[in-house]
GROMACS .gro file of N, CA and C in nm:
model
  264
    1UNK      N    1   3.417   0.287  -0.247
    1UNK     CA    2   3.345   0.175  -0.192
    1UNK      C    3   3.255   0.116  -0.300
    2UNK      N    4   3.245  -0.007  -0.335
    2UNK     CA    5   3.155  -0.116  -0.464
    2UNK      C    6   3.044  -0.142  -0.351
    3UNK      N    7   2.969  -0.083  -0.449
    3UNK     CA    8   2.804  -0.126  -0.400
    3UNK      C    9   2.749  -0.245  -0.459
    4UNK      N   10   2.712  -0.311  -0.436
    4UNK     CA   11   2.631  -0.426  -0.518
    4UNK      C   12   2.423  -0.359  -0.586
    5UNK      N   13   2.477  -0.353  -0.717
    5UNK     CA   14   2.328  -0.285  -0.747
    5UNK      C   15   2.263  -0.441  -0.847
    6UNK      N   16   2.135  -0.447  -0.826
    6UNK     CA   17   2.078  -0.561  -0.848
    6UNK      C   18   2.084  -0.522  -1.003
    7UNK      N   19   2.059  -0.672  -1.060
    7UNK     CA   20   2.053  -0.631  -1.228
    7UNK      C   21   1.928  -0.659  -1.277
    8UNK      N   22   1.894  -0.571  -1.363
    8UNK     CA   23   1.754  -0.593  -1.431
    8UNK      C   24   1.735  -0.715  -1.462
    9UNK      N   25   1.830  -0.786  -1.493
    9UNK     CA   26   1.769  -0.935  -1.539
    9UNK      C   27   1.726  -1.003  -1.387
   10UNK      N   28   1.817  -1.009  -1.308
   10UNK     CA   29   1.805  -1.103  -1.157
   10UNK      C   30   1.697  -1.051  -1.103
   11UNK      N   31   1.545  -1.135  -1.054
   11UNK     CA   32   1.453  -1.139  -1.013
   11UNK      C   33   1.502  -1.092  -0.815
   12UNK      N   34   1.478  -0.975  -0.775
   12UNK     CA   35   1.494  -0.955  -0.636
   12UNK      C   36   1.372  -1.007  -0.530
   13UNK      N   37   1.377  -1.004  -0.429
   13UNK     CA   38   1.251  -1.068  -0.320
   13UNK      C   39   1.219  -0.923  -0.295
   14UNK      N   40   1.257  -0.831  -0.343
   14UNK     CA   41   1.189  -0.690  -0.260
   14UNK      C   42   1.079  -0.670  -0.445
   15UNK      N   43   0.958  -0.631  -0.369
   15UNK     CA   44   0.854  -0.588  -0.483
   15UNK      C   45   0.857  -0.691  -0.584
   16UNK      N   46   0.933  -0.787  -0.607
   16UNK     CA   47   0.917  -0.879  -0.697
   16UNK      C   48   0.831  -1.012  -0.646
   17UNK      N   49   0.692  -1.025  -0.712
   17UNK     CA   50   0.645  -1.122  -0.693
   17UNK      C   51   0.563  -1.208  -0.806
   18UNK      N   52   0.600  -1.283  -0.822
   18UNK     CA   53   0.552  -1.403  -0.927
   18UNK      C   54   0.405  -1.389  -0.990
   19UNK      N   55   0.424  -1.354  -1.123
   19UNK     CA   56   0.232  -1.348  -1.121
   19UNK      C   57   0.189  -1.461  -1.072
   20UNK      N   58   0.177  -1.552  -1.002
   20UNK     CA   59   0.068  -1.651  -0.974
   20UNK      C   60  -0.060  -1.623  -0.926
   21UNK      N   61  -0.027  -1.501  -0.862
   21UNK     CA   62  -0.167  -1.415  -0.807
   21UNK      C   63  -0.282  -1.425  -0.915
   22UNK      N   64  -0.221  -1.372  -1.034
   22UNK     CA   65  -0.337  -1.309  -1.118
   22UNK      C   66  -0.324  -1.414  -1.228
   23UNK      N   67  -0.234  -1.566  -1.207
   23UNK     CA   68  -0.228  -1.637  -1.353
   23UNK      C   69  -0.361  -1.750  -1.326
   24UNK      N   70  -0.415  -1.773  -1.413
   24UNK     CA   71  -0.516  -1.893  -1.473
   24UNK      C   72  -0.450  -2.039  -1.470
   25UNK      N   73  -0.439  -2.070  -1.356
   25UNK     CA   74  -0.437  -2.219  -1.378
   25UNK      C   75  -0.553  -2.343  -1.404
   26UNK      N   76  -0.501  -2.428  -1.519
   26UNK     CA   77  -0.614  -2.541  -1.528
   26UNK      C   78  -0.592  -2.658  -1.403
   27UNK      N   79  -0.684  -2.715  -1.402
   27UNK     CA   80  -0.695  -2.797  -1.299
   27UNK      C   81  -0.550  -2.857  -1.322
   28UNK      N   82  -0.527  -2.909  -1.408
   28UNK     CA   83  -0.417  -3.044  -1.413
   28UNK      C   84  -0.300  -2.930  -1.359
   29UNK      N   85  -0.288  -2.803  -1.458
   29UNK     CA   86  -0.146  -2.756  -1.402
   29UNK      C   87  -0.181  -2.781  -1.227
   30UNK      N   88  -0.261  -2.755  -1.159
   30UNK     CA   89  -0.245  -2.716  -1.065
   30UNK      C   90  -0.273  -2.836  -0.948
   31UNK      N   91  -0.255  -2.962  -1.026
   31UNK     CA   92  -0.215  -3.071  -0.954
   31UNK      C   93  -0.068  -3.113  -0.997
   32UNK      N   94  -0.005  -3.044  -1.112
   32UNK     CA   95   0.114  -3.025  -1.125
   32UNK      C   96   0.203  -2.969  -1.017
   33UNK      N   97   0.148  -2.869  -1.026
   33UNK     CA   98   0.221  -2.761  -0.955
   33UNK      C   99   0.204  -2.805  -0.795
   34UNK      N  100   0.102  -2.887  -0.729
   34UNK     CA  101   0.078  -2.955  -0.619
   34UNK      C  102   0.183  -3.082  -0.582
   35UNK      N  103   0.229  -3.115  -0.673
   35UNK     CA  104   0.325  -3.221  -0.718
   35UNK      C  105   0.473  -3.137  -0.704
   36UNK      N  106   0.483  -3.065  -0.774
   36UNK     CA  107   0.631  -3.008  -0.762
   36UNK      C  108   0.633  -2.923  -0.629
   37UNK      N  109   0.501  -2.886  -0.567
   37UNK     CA  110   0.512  -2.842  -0.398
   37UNK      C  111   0.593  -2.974  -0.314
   38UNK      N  112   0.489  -3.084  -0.340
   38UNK     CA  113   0.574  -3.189  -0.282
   38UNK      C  114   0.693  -3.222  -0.307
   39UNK      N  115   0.783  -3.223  -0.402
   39UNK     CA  116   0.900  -3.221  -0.398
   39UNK      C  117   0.890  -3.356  -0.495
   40UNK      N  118   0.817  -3.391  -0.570
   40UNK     CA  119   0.764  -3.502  -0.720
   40UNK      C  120   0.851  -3.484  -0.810
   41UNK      N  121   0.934  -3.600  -0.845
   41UNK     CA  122   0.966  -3.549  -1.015
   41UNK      C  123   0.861  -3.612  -1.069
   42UNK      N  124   0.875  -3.547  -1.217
   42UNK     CA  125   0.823  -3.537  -1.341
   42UNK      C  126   0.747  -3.694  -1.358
   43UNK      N  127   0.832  -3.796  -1.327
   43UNK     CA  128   0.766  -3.910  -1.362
   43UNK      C  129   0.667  -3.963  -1.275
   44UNK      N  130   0.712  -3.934  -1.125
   44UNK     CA  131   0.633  -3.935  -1.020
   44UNK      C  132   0.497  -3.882  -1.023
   45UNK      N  133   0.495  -3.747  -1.045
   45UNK     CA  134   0.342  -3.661  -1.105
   45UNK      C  135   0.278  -3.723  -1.213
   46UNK      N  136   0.313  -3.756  -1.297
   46UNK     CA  137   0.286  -3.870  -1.460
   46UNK      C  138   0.214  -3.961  -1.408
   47UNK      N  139   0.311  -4.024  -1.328
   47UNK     CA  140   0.250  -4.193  -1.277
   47UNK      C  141   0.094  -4.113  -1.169
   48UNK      N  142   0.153  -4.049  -1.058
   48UNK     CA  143   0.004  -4.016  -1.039
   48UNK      C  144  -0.105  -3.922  -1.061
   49UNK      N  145  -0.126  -3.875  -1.144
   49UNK     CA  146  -0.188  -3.835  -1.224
   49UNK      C  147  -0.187  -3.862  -1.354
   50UNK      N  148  -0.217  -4.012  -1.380
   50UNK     CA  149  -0.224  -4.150  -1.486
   50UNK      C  150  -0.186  -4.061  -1.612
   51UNK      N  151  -0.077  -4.000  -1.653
   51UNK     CA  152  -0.061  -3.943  -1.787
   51UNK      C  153   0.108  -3.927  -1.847
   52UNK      N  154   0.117  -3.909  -1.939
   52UNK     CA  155   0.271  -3.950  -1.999
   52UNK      C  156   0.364  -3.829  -1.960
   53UNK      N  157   0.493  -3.865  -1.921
   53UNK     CA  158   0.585  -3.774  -1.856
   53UNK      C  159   0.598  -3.646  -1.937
   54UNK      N  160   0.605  -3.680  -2.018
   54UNK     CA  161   0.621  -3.583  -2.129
   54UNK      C  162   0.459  -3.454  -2.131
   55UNK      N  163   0.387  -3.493  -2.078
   55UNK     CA  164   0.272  -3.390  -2.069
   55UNK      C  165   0.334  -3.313  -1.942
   56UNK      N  166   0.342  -3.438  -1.871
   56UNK     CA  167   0.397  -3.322  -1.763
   56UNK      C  168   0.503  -3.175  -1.787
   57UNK      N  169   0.603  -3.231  -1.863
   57UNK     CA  170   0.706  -3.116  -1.882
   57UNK      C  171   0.619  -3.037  -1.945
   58UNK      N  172   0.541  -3.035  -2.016
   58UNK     CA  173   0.456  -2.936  -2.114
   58UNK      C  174   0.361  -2.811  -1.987
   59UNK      N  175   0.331  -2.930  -1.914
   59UNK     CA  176   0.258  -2.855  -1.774
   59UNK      C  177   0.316  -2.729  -1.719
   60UNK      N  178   0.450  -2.830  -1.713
   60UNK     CA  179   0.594  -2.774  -1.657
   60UNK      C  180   0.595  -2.646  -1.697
   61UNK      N  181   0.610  -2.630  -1.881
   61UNK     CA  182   0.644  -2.512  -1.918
   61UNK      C  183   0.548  -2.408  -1.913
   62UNK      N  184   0.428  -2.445  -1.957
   62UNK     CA  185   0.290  -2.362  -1.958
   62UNK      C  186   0.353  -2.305  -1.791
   63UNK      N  187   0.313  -2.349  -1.638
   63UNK     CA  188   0.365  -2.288  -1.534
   63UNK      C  189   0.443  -2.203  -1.558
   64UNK      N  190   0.591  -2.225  -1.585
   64UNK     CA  191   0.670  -2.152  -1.570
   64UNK      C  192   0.651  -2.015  -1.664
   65UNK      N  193   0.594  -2.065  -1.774
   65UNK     CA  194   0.529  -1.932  -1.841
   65UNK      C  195   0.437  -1.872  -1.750
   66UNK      N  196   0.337  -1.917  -1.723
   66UNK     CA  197   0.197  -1.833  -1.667
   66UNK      C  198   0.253  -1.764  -1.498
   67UNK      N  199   0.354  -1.811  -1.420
   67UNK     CA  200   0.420  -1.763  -1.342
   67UNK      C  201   0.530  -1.682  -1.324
   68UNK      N  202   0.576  -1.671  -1.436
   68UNK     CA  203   0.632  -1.587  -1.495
   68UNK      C  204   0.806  -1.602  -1.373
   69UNK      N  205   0.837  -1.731  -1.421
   69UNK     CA  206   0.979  -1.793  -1.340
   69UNK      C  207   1.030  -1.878  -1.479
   70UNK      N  208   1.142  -1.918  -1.412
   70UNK     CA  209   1.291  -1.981  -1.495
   70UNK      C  210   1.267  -2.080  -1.515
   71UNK      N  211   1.259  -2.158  -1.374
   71UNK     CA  212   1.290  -2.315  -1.374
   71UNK      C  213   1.216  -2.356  -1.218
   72UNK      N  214   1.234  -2.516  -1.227
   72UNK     CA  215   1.181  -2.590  -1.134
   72UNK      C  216   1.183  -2.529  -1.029
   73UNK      N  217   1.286  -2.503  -0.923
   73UNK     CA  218   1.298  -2.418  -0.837
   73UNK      C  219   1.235  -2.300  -0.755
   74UNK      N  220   1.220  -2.218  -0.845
   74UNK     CA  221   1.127  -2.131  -0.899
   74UNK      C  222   0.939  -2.154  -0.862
   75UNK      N  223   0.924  -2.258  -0.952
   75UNK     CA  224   0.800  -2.302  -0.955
   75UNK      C  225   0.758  -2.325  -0.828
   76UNK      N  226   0.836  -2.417  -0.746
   76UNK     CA  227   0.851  -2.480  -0.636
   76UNK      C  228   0.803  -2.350  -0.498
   77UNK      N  229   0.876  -2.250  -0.534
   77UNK     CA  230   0.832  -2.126  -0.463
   77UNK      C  231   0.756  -2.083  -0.480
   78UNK      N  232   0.709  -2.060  -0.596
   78UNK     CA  233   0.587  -2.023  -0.634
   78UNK      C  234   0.470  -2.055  -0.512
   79UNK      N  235   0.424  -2.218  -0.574
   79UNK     CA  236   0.372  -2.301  -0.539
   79UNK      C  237   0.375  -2.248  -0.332
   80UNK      N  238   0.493  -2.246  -0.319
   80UNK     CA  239   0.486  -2.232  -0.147
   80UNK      C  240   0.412  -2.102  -0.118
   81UNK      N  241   0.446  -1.998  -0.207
   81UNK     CA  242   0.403  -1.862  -0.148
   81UNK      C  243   0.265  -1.874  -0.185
   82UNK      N  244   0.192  -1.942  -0.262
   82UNK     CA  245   0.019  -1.988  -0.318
   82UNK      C  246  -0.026  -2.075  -0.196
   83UNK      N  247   0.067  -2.152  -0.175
   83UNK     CA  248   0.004  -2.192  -0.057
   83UNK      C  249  -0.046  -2.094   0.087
   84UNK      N  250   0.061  -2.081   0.119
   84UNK     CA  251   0.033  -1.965   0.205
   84UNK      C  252  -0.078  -1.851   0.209
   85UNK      N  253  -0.058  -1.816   0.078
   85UNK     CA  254  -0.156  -1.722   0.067
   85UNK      C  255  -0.313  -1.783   0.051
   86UNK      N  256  -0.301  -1.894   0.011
   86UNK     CA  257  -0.436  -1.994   0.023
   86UNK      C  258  -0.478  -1.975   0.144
   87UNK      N  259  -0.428  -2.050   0.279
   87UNK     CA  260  -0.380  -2.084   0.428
   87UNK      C  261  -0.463  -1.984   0.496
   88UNK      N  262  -0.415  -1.826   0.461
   88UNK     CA  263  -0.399  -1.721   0.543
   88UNK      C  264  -0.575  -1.696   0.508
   0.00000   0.00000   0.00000
């Protein structure tokens, strides 16, 4: 019988959780990251928060570093499970 065993690289939902808990966000990331909750692209967040698209992706990456995720997606969850835990 083939078991399916998770791989060290693939991030699982059991015990795996995003540092966002313990990461340092600056204000702007975290009207970034308020932006990609809403479901904003890149130019969208730029335009409101009066600054060039291109900072944004920089935002972008700093997040995805300090949260310790892949990609947009990712972030996006992040962002939901911060909320929540804000909420509660």
């Amino acid at each position: 019988m083939n078991r399916i065993v998770p791989n060290d690289n693939m991030p699982t939902d059991q015990g795996h959780q995003p540092a966002a808990a313990g990461a340092q966000l600056t204000p702007t990331q975290m009207k970034v990251l308020a932006g990609v909750h809403s479901g904003l692209l890149n130019k969208q967040i730029a335009y409101d928060l009066g600054i060039a698209e291109a900072t944004v992706k920089a935002h972008m990456t700093a997040l995805m570093r300090k949260l310790n995720v892949r990609n947009r997606t990712q972030v996006a969850v992040a962002a939901q499970r911060m909320d929540r835990t804000l909420r509660a």
